Amino acid sequence: MKIEKILNILTLLTGAIAVTLTSLWIGKQAYSWLPPQAAAESQLIDDLISFLVTLGAFIFLGVTSTLMYSVIFHRAVKDDFTDGPPIHGNVTLEVVWTAIPILLVFWIAGYSYQVYEQMGIQGPSELVHLHNPLAMQSAHAEPANALAEPVEKIDVLAKQWAWVFHYPETDVTSTELHLPSDRRVRLALRSQDVLHGFYIPAFRLKQDIIPNQALDFEFTPIRPGQYRLTDSQYSGTYFATMQANVVVESPEDYQQWLAQAATQKPSLANNQAASEYAQTSHQSVQTGWVTVPPAAPPLVNSPG
Ligand SMILES: [Cu+2]
């Protein structure tokens, strides 16, 4: 009898260790399911996702392996219709299975909030100031990773359906968002007409753009390469064409691009929404459906 109990505990222990190790391994895999980490903020988000995946895997494997174990090794013999051990009214059990989910929820909430706060400090500082007076000091006293580096200021104008980027210092306008890597970037997001959403999956950053409001949005790109900016808020007929290239390059290449673009005469940018709209109005079959005409294609130094 005693041996049996020890064996049971050993089985439980081995199972728990196996489930824990497997969950940790699955959690590590979560990193490879996501786009490259192109901004400092993406590391925070990926850690959070990995944590959630680990936790989810642990619960899933814990429940299913217990079930499988019971089904395989403790199956009732044929014609055995007796009840299992009565657990109704077991206070200890009820306290345990109420407390564990509550603690888990607090753990997830606490960790998520912490990431949100760190993103706020690294990201849209305005929002942090509005919602979270506690983080105000840390948002200002943050020279640790700001390194007193100059912040790149870029104006972003969203309209139906185009992104226009303006670099105020050199007065360059572009339909491609060029960013220096390892430098803090501050975007002033504005919308000319309706709600749009600034979303770069490789940065794990998303910010709604609200008409009649300039929103400051800060982050730090860290990985040179070409990424995609998409609109995350449905903004009308040609919403799907509202995309732009994001080029992260070394600060030297970035300066060179700026200087080169500044010498170019402004020209009309290619605009997919405008050309698709022109196409439909020349079609022989008219549906009669009214569409919002796209805003005029932007005049830019660098059409991308
Ligand atoms: Cu849009």
PDB file of C-alpha atoms and ligand atoms in Angstrom:
ATOM      1  CA  MET A   1       0.000   0.000   0.000  1.00  0.00           C
ATOM      2  CA  LYS A   2       2.756   2.406   0.949  1.00  0.00           C
ATOM      3  CA  ILE A   3       4.769   1.530  -2.164  1.00  0.00           C
ATOM      4  CA  GLU A   4       1.705   2.250  -4.257  1.00  0.00           C
ATOM      5  CA  LYS A   5       1.354   5.721  -2.776  1.00  0.00           C
ATOM      6  CA  ILE A   6       5.011   6.492  -3.425  1.00  0.00           C
ATOM      7  CA  LEU A   7       4.613   5.255  -6.997  1.00  0.00           C
ATOM      8  CA  ASN A   8       1.569   7.486  -7.464  1.00  0.00           C
ATOM      9  CA  ILE A   9       3.449  10.514  -6.215  1.00  0.00           C
ATOM     10  CA  LEU A  10       6.371   9.664  -8.488  1.00  0.00           C
ATOM     11  CA  THR A  11       4.031   9.345 -11.486  1.00  0.00           C
ATOM     12  CA  LEU A  12       2.424  12.677 -10.657  1.00  0.00           C
ATOM     13  CA  LEU A  13       5.823  14.324 -10.238  1.00  0.00           C
ATOM     14  CA  THR A  14       7.204  12.933 -13.507  1.00  0.00           C
ATOM     15  CA  GLY A  15       4.041  13.996 -15.307  1.00  0.00           C
ATOM     16  CA  ALA A  16       4.192  17.507 -13.857  1.00  0.00           C
ATOM     17  CA  ILE A  17       7.849  17.888 -14.819  1.00  0.00           C
ATOM     18  CA  ALA A  18       7.192  16.596 -18.345  1.00  0.00           C
ATOM     19  CA  VAL A  19       4.226  18.949 -18.779  1.00  0.00           C
ATOM     20  CA  THR A  20       6.235  21.913 -17.437  1.00  0.00           C
ATOM     21  CA  LEU A  21       9.227  21.256 -19.689  1.00  0.00           C
ATOM     22  CA  THR A  22       7.039  20.740 -22.757  1.00  0.00           C
ATOM     23  CA  SER A  23       5.110  23.940 -22.032  1.00  0.00           C
ATOM     24  CA  LEU A  24       8.348  25.893 -21.654  1.00  0.00           C
ATOM     25  CA  TRP A  25       9.538  24.484 -24.981  1.00  0.00           C
ATOM     26  CA  ILE A  26       6.266  25.396 -26.725  1.00  0.00           C
ATOM     27  CA  GLY A  27       6.497  28.876 -25.213  1.00  0.00           C
ATOM     28  CA  LYS A  28       9.962  29.292 -26.754  1.00  0.00           C
ATOM     29  CA  GLN A  29       8.564  28.252 -30.151  1.00  0.00           C
ATOM     30  CA  ALA A  30       6.078  31.137 -30.004  1.00  0.00           C
ATOM     31  CA  TYR A  31       8.867  33.548 -30.963  1.00  0.00           C
ATOM     32  CA  SER A  32       9.237  31.885 -34.360  1.00  0.00           C
ATOM     33  CA  TRP A  33       5.542  32.296 -35.173  1.00  0.00           C
ATOM     34  CA  LEU A  34       5.882  36.062 -35.388  1.00  0.00           C
ATOM     35  CA  PRO A  35       7.466  38.505 -37.852  1.00  0.00           C
ATOM     36  CA  PRO A  36      11.064  39.626 -37.152  1.00  0.00           C
ATOM     37  CA  GLN A  37      11.526  41.885 -34.136  1.00  0.00           C
ATOM     38  CA  ALA A  38      12.190  45.138 -35.932  1.00  0.00           C
ATOM     39  CA  ALA A  39      11.540  47.540 -33.056  1.00  0.00           C
ATOM     40  CA  ALA A  40      12.600  47.566 -29.414  1.00  0.00           C
ATOM     41  CA  GLU A  41       8.928  47.389 -28.424  1.00  0.00           C
ATOM     42  CA  SER A  42       8.414  44.118 -30.273  1.00  0.00           C
ATOM     43  CA  GLN A  43      10.617  42.287 -27.776  1.00  0.00           C
ATOM     44  CA  LEU A  44       8.298  43.220 -24.916  1.00  0.00           C
ATOM     45  CA  ILE A  45       5.234  42.040 -26.836  1.00  0.00           C
ATOM     46  CA  ASP A  46       6.881  38.790 -27.909  1.00  0.00           C
ATOM     47  CA  ASP A  47       7.906  38.013 -24.331  1.00  0.00           C
ATOM     48  CA  LEU A  48       4.304  38.546 -23.270  1.00  0.00           C
ATOM     49  CA  ILE A  49       3.010  36.306 -26.066  1.00  0.00           C
ATOM     50  CA  SER A  50       5.543  33.616 -25.212  1.00  0.00           C
ATOM     51  CA  PHE A  51       4.455  33.812 -21.571  1.00  0.00           C
ATOM     52  CA  LEU A  52       0.788  33.444 -22.517  1.00  0.00           C
ATOM     53  CA  VAL A  53       1.542  30.537 -24.846  1.00  0.00           C
ATOM     54  CA  THR A  54       3.557  28.792 -22.103  1.00  0.00           C
ATOM     55  CA  LEU A  55       0.735  29.232 -19.625  1.00  0.00           C
ATOM     56  CA  GLY A  56      -1.881  28.100 -22.141  1.00  0.00           C
ATOM     57  CA  ALA A  57       0.197  25.047 -23.101  1.00  0.00           C
ATOM     58  CA  PHE A  58       0.670  24.166 -19.433  1.00  0.00           C
ATOM     59  CA  ILE A  59      -3.064  24.263 -18.725  1.00  0.00           C
ATOM     60  CA  PHE A  60      -3.939  22.425 -21.934  1.00  0.00           C
ATOM     61  CA  LEU A  61      -1.336  19.694 -21.443  1.00  0.00           C
ATOM     62  CA  GLY A  62      -2.078  19.438 -17.724  1.00  0.00           C
ATOM     63  CA  VAL A  63      -5.780  18.867 -18.321  1.00  0.00           C
ATOM     64  CA  THR A  64      -5.473  16.571 -21.325  1.00  0.00           C
ATOM     65  CA  SER A  65      -2.669  14.453 -19.865  1.00  0.00           C
ATOM     66  CA  THR A  66      -4.616  13.953 -16.630  1.00  0.00           C
ATOM     67  CA  LEU A  67      -7.645  12.913 -18.660  1.00  0.00           C
ATOM     68  CA  MET A  68      -5.605  10.567 -20.852  1.00  0.00           C
ATOM     69  CA  TYR A  69      -3.936   9.048 -17.806  1.00  0.00           C
ATOM     70  CA  SER A  70      -7.303   8.420 -16.153  1.00  0.00           C
ATOM     71  CA  VAL A  71      -8.840   6.999 -19.306  1.00  0.00           C
ATOM     72  CA  ILE A  72      -5.917   4.655 -19.970  1.00  0.00           C
ATOM     73  CA  PHE A  73      -4.956   3.488 -16.484  1.00  0.00           C
ATOM     74  CA  HIS A  74      -8.031   3.983 -14.340  1.00  0.00           C
ATOM     75  CA  ARG A  75     -10.797   2.963 -16.646  1.00  0.00           C
ATOM     76  CA  ALA A  76     -13.807   1.455 -14.823  1.00  0.00           C
ATOM     77  CA  VAL A  77     -14.102  -2.264 -15.415  1.00  0.00           C
ATOM     78  CA  LYS A  78     -16.974  -3.529 -17.475  1.00  0.00           C
ATOM     79  CA  ASP A  79     -20.377  -3.316 -15.723  1.00  0.00           C
ATOM     80  CA  ASP A  80     -18.954  -1.193 -12.914  1.00  0.00           C
ATOM     81  CA  PHE A  81     -21.516   1.580 -12.404  1.00  0.00           C
ATOM     82  CA  THR A  82     -20.436   2.740  -8.956  1.00  0.00           C
ATOM     83  CA  ASP A  83     -19.692   6.411  -8.349  1.00  0.00           C
ATOM     84  CA  GLY A  84     -16.213   7.798  -7.992  1.00  0.00           C
ATOM     85  CA  PRO A  85     -15.018   9.234  -4.675  1.00  0.00           C
ATOM     86  CA  PRO A  86     -17.397  11.992  -3.460  1.00  0.00           C
ATOM     87  CA  ILE A  87     -15.695  15.365  -3.802  1.00  0.00           C
ATOM     88  CA  HIS A  88     -18.749  17.579  -3.465  1.00  0.00           C
ATOM     89  CA  GLY A  89     -18.372  19.859  -0.466  1.00  0.00           C
ATOM     90  CA  ASN A  90     -14.625  19.405  -0.291  1.00  0.00           C
ATOM     91  CA  VAL A  91     -13.717  22.898   0.896  1.00  0.00           C
ATOM     92  CA  THR A  92      -9.968  22.516   0.401  1.00  0.00           C
ATOM     93  CA  LEU A  93     -10.464  21.460  -3.203  1.00  0.00           C
ATOM     94  CA  GLU A  94     -12.860  24.314  -3.917  1.00  0.00           C
ATOM     95  CA  VAL A  95     -10.555  26.873  -2.375  1.00  0.00           C
ATOM     96  CA  VAL A  96      -7.653  25.569  -4.432  1.00  0.00           C
ATOM     97  CA  TRP A  97      -9.461  25.542  -7.763  1.00  0.00           C
ATOM     98  CA  THR A  98     -10.862  29.013  -7.152  1.00  0.00           C
ATOM     99  CA  ALA A  99      -7.587  30.491  -5.969  1.00  0.00           C
ATOM    100  CA  ILE A 100      -5.439  29.170  -8.832  1.00  0.00           C
ATOM    101  CA  PRO A 101      -7.456  30.798 -11.653  1.00  0.00           C
ATOM    102  CA  ILE A 102      -7.719  34.051  -9.684  1.00  0.00           C
ATOM    103  CA  LEU A 103      -3.960  34.144  -9.160  1.00  0.00           C
ATOM    104  CA  LEU A 104      -3.408  33.330 -12.836  1.00  0.00           C
ATOM    105  CA  VAL A 105      -5.690  36.162 -13.914  1.00  0.00           C
ATOM    106  CA  PHE A 106      -3.859  38.596 -11.636  1.00  0.00           C
ATOM    107  CA  TRP A 107      -0.518  37.358 -12.907  1.00  0.00           C
ATOM    108  CA  ILE A 108      -1.539  37.825 -16.555  1.00  0.00           C
ATOM    109  CA  ALA A 109      -3.126  41.205 -15.839  1.00  0.00           C
ATOM    110  CA  GLY A 110      -0.102  42.415 -13.890  1.00  0.00           C
ATOM    111  CA  TYR A 111       2.374  41.327 -16.519  1.00  0.00           C
ATOM    112  CA  SER A 112       0.285  42.760 -19.396  1.00  0.00           C
ATOM    113  CA  TYR A 113      -0.087  46.052 -17.611  1.00  0.00           C
ATOM    114  CA  GLN A 114       3.630  46.195 -16.955  1.00  0.00           C
ATOM    115  CA  VAL A 115       4.311  45.683 -20.685  1.00  0.00           C
ATOM    116  CA  TYR A 116       1.713  48.302 -21.537  1.00  0.00           C
ATOM    117  CA  GLU A 117       3.420  50.723 -19.183  1.00  0.00           C
ATOM    118  CA  GLN A 118       6.875  50.040 -20.589  1.00  0.00           C
ATOM    119  CA  MET A 119       5.515  50.436 -24.110  1.00  0.00           C
ATOM    120  CA  GLY A 120       3.899  53.688 -23.018  1.00  0.00           C
ATOM    121  CA  ILE A 121       7.240  54.955 -21.789  1.00  0.00           C
ATOM    122  CA  GLN A 122       8.924  53.794 -24.957  1.00  0.00           C
ATOM    123  CA  GLY A 123       5.931  54.598 -27.106  1.00  0.00           C
ATOM    124  CA  PRO A 124       3.003  56.993 -27.064  1.00  0.00           C
ATOM    125  CA  SER A 125       4.007  58.982 -24.015  1.00  0.00           C
ATOM    126  CA  GLU A 126       0.996  61.221 -24.291  1.00  0.00           C
ATOM    127  CA  LEU A 127      -1.333  58.352 -23.547  1.00  0.00           C
ATOM    128  CA  VAL A 128       0.665  57.375 -20.500  1.00  0.00           C
ATOM    129  CA  HIS A 129       0.406  60.877 -19.133  1.00  0.00           C
ATOM    130  CA  LEU A 130      -3.326  60.899 -19.642  1.00  0.00           C
ATOM    131  CA  HIS A 131      -4.166  57.558 -18.131  1.00  0.00           C
ATOM    132  CA  ASN A 132      -1.418  56.830 -15.734  1.00  0.00           C
ATOM    133  CA  PRO A 133      -0.115  59.616 -13.535  1.00  0.00           C
ATOM    134  CA  LEU A 134       2.061  57.090 -11.653  1.00  0.00           C
ATOM    135  CA  ALA A 135       4.241  56.521 -14.677  1.00  0.00           C
ATOM    136  CA  MET A 136       4.849  60.223 -15.182  1.00  0.00           C
ATOM    137  CA  GLN A 137       8.121  60.411 -13.307  1.00  0.00           C
ATOM    138  CA  SER A 138       9.587  57.387 -14.991  1.00  0.00           C
ATOM    139  CA  ALA A 139       8.472  58.672 -18.385  1.00  0.00           C
ATOM    140  CA  HIS A 140      10.515  61.808 -17.846  1.00  0.00           C
ATOM    141  CA  ALA A 141      13.437  60.275 -15.976  1.00  0.00           C
ATOM    142  CA  GLU A 142      14.254  57.805 -18.648  1.00  0.00           C
ATOM    143  CA  PRO A 143      17.725  58.598 -19.929  1.00  0.00           C
ATOM    144  CA  ALA A 144      18.690  54.917 -19.635  1.00  0.00           C
ATOM    145  CA  ASN A 145      17.804  53.991 -23.210  1.00  0.00           C
ATOM    146  CA  ALA A 146      17.141  57.398 -24.703  1.00  0.00           C
ATOM    147  CA  LEU A 147      20.920  58.041 -24.582  1.00  0.00           C
ATOM    148  CA  ALA A 148      20.351  61.743 -25.219  1.00  0.00           C
ATOM    149  CA  GLU A 149      20.193  60.800 -28.887  1.00  0.00           C
ATOM    150  CA  PRO A 150      18.307  63.207 -31.091  1.00  0.00           C
ATOM    151  CA  VAL A 151      14.754  62.120 -31.731  1.00  0.00           C
ATOM    152  CA  GLU A 152      13.740  61.880 -35.380  1.00  0.00           C
ATOM    153  CA  LYS A 153      10.515  63.773 -35.897  1.00  0.00           C
ATOM    154  CA  ILE A 154       8.317  62.743 -38.783  1.00  0.00           C
ATOM    155  CA  ASP A 155       4.823  63.895 -39.675  1.00  0.00           C
ATOM    156  CA  VAL A 156       2.493  61.164 -40.824  1.00  0.00           C
ATOM    157  CA  LEU A 157      -0.642  62.100 -42.715  1.00  0.00           C
ATOM    158  CA  ALA A 158      -3.254  59.412 -43.326  1.00  0.00           C
ATOM    159  CA  LYS A 159      -5.974  59.992 -45.866  1.00  0.00           C
ATOM    160  CA  GLN A 160      -8.353  58.020 -48.031  1.00  0.00           C
ATOM    161  CA  TRP A 161      -6.263  56.157 -49.177  1.00  0.00           C
ATOM    162  CA  ALA A 162      -2.631  57.037 -48.866  1.00  0.00           C
ATOM    163  CA  TRP A 163       0.120  57.512 -46.333  1.00  0.00           C
ATOM    164  CA  VAL A 164       2.194  60.654 -46.670  1.00  0.00           C
ATOM    165  CA  PHE A 165       5.375  61.118 -44.650  1.00  0.00           C
ATOM    166  CA  HIS A 166       6.902  64.515 -44.145  1.00  0.00           C
ATOM    167  CA  TYR A 167      10.349  65.138 -42.693  1.00  0.00           C
ATOM    168  CA  PRO A 168      10.126  68.700 -41.348  1.00  0.00           C
ATOM    169  CA  GLU A 169      13.859  69.322 -40.883  1.00  0.00           C
ATOM    170  CA  THR A 170      14.712  68.728 -44.524  1.00  0.00           C
ATOM    171  CA  ASP A 171      11.206  69.415 -45.872  1.00  0.00           C
ATOM    172  CA  VAL A 172      11.155  66.063 -47.643  1.00  0.00           C
ATOM    173  CA  THR A 173       7.855  64.369 -48.467  1.00  0.00           C
ATOM    174  CA  SER A 174       7.652  60.684 -49.234  1.00  0.00           C
ATOM    175  CA  THR A 175       5.238  57.821 -49.662  1.00  0.00           C
ATOM    176  CA  GLU A 176       7.780  55.481 -48.146  1.00  0.00           C
ATOM    177  CA  LEU A 177       8.527  55.664 -44.433  1.00  0.00           C
ATOM    178  CA  HIS A 178      12.302  55.727 -43.944  1.00  0.00           C
ATOM    179  CA  LEU A 179      13.537  55.336 -40.396  1.00  0.00           C
ATOM    180  CA  PRO A 180      17.019  55.342 -38.859  1.00  0.00           C
ATOM    181  CA  SER A 181      17.722  52.203 -36.849  1.00  0.00           C
ATOM    182  CA  ASP A 182      18.578  52.455 -33.135  1.00  0.00           C
ATOM    183  CA  ARG A 183      17.225  55.973 -32.975  1.00  0.00           C
ATOM    184  CA  ARG A 184      14.114  57.049 -31.202  1.00  0.00           C
ATOM    185  CA  VAL A 185      11.462  58.103 -33.660  1.00  0.00           C
ATOM    186  CA  ARG A 186       8.590  60.422 -32.898  1.00  0.00           C
ATOM    187  CA  LEU A 187       5.718  60.431 -35.321  1.00  0.00           C
ATOM    188  CA  ALA A 188       2.993  63.039 -35.337  1.00  0.00           C
ATOM    189  CA  LEU A 189       0.005  61.075 -36.613  1.00  0.00           C
ATOM    190  CA  ARG A 190      -2.755  63.004 -38.298  1.00  0.00           C
ATOM    191  CA  SER A 191      -5.778  62.048 -40.349  1.00  0.00           C
ATOM    192  CA  GLN A 192      -7.173  64.221 -43.104  1.00  0.00           C
ATOM    193  CA  ASP A 193     -10.599  62.603 -43.146  1.00  0.00           C
ATOM    194  CA  VAL A 194     -11.690  59.483 -41.246  1.00  0.00           C
ATOM    195  CA  LEU A 195     -10.295  57.029 -38.687  1.00  0.00           C
ATOM    196  CA  HIS A 196      -7.200  55.200 -39.870  1.00  0.00           C
ATOM    197  CA  GLY A 197      -4.878  52.841 -38.043  1.00  0.00           C
ATOM    198  CA  PHE A 198      -1.097  52.955 -38.098  1.00  0.00           C
ATOM    199  CA  TYR A 199       0.055  49.349 -37.889  1.00  0.00           C
ATOM    200  CA  ILE A 200       3.470  47.807 -38.539  1.00  0.00           C
ATOM    201  CA  PRO A 201       3.337  44.104 -37.627  1.00  0.00           C
ATOM    202  CA  ALA A 202       7.139  43.785 -37.513  1.00  0.00           C
ATOM    203  CA  PHE A 203       7.187  46.532 -34.870  1.00  0.00           C
ATOM    204  CA  ARG A 204       4.150  45.061 -33.012  1.00  0.00           C
ATOM    205  CA  LEU A 205       2.897  48.628 -32.857  1.00  0.00           C
ATOM    206  CA  LYS A 206      -0.551  49.870 -33.637  1.00  0.00           C
ATOM    207  CA  GLN A 207      -2.116  53.246 -33.085  1.00  0.00           C
ATOM    208  CA  ASP A 208      -5.466  54.554 -34.205  1.00  0.00           C
ATOM    209  CA  ILE A 209      -5.363  57.900 -35.953  1.00  0.00           C
ATOM    210  CA  ILE A 210      -8.239  60.149 -35.023  1.00  0.00           C
ATOM    211  CA  PRO A 211      -9.381  63.051 -37.215  1.00  0.00           C
ATOM    212  CA  ASN A 212      -8.712  66.546 -35.837  1.00  0.00           C
ATOM    213  CA  GLN A 213      -6.109  65.277 -33.408  1.00  0.00           C
ATOM    214  CA  ALA A 214      -2.349  65.100 -33.720  1.00  0.00           C
ATOM    215  CA  LEU A 215      -1.149  62.034 -31.853  1.00  0.00           C
ATOM    216  CA  ASP A 216       2.469  61.646 -30.835  1.00  0.00           C
ATOM    217  CA  PHE A 217       3.734  58.149 -31.279  1.00  0.00           C
ATOM    218  CA  GLU A 218       7.235  57.108 -30.247  1.00  0.00           C
ATOM    219  CA  PHE A 219       9.236  53.958 -30.751  1.00  0.00           C
ATOM    220  CA  THR A 220      12.697  52.702 -31.626  1.00  0.00           C
ATOM    221  CA  PRO A 221      13.347  50.652 -34.776  1.00  0.00           C
ATOM    222  CA  ILE A 222      16.278  48.304 -34.216  1.00  0.00           C
ATOM    223  CA  ARG A 223      16.557  46.051 -37.235  1.00  0.00           C
ATOM    224  CA  PRO A 224      17.453  47.314 -40.728  1.00  0.00           C
ATOM    225  CA  GLY A 225      15.235  45.950 -43.435  1.00  0.00           C
ATOM    226  CA  GLN A 226      12.032  46.547 -45.324  1.00  0.00           C
ATOM    227  CA  TYR A 227       8.688  46.146 -43.601  1.00  0.00           C
ATOM    228  CA  ARG A 228       5.094  46.915 -44.332  1.00  0.00           C
ATOM    229  CA  LEU A 229       2.822  49.520 -42.874  1.00  0.00           C
ATOM    230  CA  THR A 230      -0.867  48.731 -43.155  1.00  0.00           C
ATOM    231  CA  ASP A 231      -4.043  50.413 -42.117  1.00  0.00           C
ATOM    232  CA  SER A 232      -5.628  48.576 -39.193  1.00  0.00           C
ATOM    233  CA  GLN A 233      -8.920  50.477 -39.228  1.00  0.00           C
ATOM    234  CA  TYR A 234     -11.385  49.966 -42.046  1.00  0.00           C
ATOM    235  CA  SER A 235     -11.444  53.349 -43.730  1.00  0.00           C
ATOM    236  CA  GLY A 236     -13.548  52.867 -46.861  1.00  0.00           C
ATOM    237  CA  THR A 237     -13.592  51.259 -50.295  1.00  0.00           C
ATOM    238  CA  TYR A 238      -9.876  51.247 -51.152  1.00  0.00           C
ATOM    239  CA  PHE A 239      -8.820  50.602 -47.569  1.00  0.00           C
ATOM    240  CA  ALA A 240      -6.877  47.496 -48.617  1.00  0.00           C
ATOM    241  CA  THR A 241      -4.611  49.556 -50.857  1.00  0.00           C
ATOM    242  CA  MET A 242      -3.645  51.796 -47.971  1.00  0.00           C
ATOM    243  CA  GLN A 243      -0.215  50.329 -47.403  1.00  0.00           C
ATOM    244  CA  ALA A 244       3.313  51.665 -47.463  1.00  0.00           C
ATOM    245  CA  ASN A 245       6.853  50.417 -47.302  1.00  0.00           C
ATOM    246  CA  VAL A 246       8.814  51.011 -44.134  1.00  0.00           C
ATOM    247  CA  VAL A 247      12.565  51.103 -44.646  1.00  0.00           C
ATOM    248  CA  VAL A 248      14.734  50.847 -41.558  1.00  0.00           C
ATOM    249  CA  GLU A 249      18.356  51.683 -42.358  1.00  0.00           C
ATOM    250  CA  SER A 250      21.531  52.768 -40.597  1.00  0.00           C
ATOM    251  CA  PRO A 251      21.507  56.440 -39.539  1.00  0.00           C
ATOM    252  CA  GLU A 252      24.121  57.182 -42.245  1.00  0.00           C
ATOM    253  CA  ASP A 253      22.027  55.632 -45.012  1.00  0.00           C
ATOM    254  CA  TYR A 254      19.003  57.404 -43.633  1.00  0.00           C
ATOM    255  CA  GLN A 255      20.718  60.812 -43.760  1.00  0.00           C
ATOM    256  CA  GLN A 256      21.931  60.044 -47.244  1.00  0.00           C
ATOM    257  CA  TRP A 257      18.426  59.153 -48.376  1.00  0.00           C
ATOM    258  CA  LEU A 258      17.061  62.369 -46.846  1.00  0.00           C
ATOM    259  CA  ALA A 259      19.723  64.503 -48.542  1.00  0.00           C
ATOM    260  CA  GLN A 260      19.142  62.773 -51.850  1.00  0.00           C
ATOM    261  CA  ALA A 261      15.356  63.102 -51.621  1.00  0.00           C
ATOM    262  CA  ALA A 262      15.664  66.804 -50.750  1.00  0.00           C
ATOM    263  CA  THR A 263      17.320  67.467 -54.118  1.00  0.00           C
ATOM    264  CA  GLN A 264      14.439  65.885 -56.025  1.00  0.00           C
ATOM    265  CA  LYS A 265      11.621  67.934 -57.513  1.00  0.00           C
ATOM    266  CA  PRO A 266       8.209  67.017 -56.072  1.00  0.00           C
ATOM    267  CA  SER A 267       6.203  64.753 -58.331  1.00  0.00           C
ATOM    268  CA  LEU A 268       2.853  63.013 -58.137  1.00  0.00           C
ATOM    269  CA  ALA A 269       3.113  59.799 -56.187  1.00  0.00           C
ATOM    270  CA  ASN A 270       1.819  56.520 -57.451  1.00  0.00           C
ATOM    271  CA  ASN A 271      -1.487  55.860 -55.765  1.00  0.00           C
ATOM    272  CA  GLN A 272      -3.244  52.563 -56.159  1.00  0.00           C
ATOM    273  CA  ALA A 273      -6.569  53.798 -54.801  1.00  0.00           C
ATOM    274  CA  ALA A 274      -6.637  56.691 -57.250  1.00  0.00           C
ATOM    275  CA  SER A 275      -5.808  54.480 -60.238  1.00  0.00           C
ATOM    276  CA  GLU A 276      -8.372  51.853 -59.250  1.00  0.00           C
ATOM    277  CA  TYR A 277     -10.979  54.559 -58.857  1.00  0.00           C
ATOM    278  CA  ALA A 278     -10.148  56.012 -62.281  1.00  0.00           C
ATOM    279  CA  GLN A 279     -10.452  52.525 -63.745  1.00  0.00           C
ATOM    280  CA  THR A 280     -13.942  51.852 -62.356  1.00  0.00           C
ATOM    281  CA  SER A 281     -15.314  55.169 -63.569  1.00  0.00           C
ATOM    282  CA  HIS A 282     -14.242  54.241 -67.130  1.00  0.00           C
ATOM    283  CA  GLN A 283     -15.782  50.814 -67.052  1.00  0.00           C
ATOM    284  CA  SER A 284     -18.585  50.084 -69.499  1.00  0.00           C
ATOM    285  CA  VAL A 285     -20.691  48.355 -66.873  1.00  0.00           C
ATOM    286  CA  GLN A 286     -21.694  50.875 -64.235  1.00  0.00           C
ATOM    287  CA  THR A 287     -22.912  49.420 -60.970  1.00  0.00           C
ATOM    288  CA  GLY A 288     -24.363  52.709 -59.854  1.00  0.00           C
ATOM    289  CA  TRP A 289     -22.846  52.314 -56.418  1.00  0.00           C
ATOM    290  CA  VAL A 290     -21.478  55.508 -55.048  1.00  0.00           C
ATOM    291  CA  THR A 291     -17.911  55.438 -53.798  1.00  0.00           C
ATOM    292  CA  VAL A 292     -15.963  58.061 -51.929  1.00  0.00           C
ATOM    293  CA  PRO A 293     -13.447  59.423 -54.421  1.00  0.00           C
ATOM    294  CA  PRO A 294      -9.881  58.965 -53.172  1.00  0.00           C
ATOM    295  CA  ALA A 295      -8.003  62.027 -51.968  1.00  0.00           C
ATOM    296  CA  ALA A 296      -5.662  63.506 -54.554  1.00  0.00           C
ATOM    297  CA  PRO A 297      -2.390  61.554 -54.927  1.00  0.00           C
ATOM    298  CA  PRO A 298       0.254  63.299 -52.827  1.00  0.00           C
ATOM    299  CA  LEU A 299       3.087  65.393 -54.255  1.00  0.00           C
ATOM    300  CA  VAL A 300       6.296  63.885 -52.984  1.00  0.00           C
ATOM    301  CA  ASN A 301      10.058  64.177 -53.340  1.00  0.00           C
ATOM    302  CA  SER A 302      10.448  60.463 -53.011  1.00  0.00           C
ATOM    303  CA  PRO A 303       7.655  58.397 -54.530  1.00  0.00           C
ATOM    304  CA  GLY A 304       9.221  55.215 -53.147  1.00  0.00           C
TER     305      GLY A 304
HETATM  306 CU    CU B   1      -7.100  54.071 -43.751  1.00  0.00          CU
END
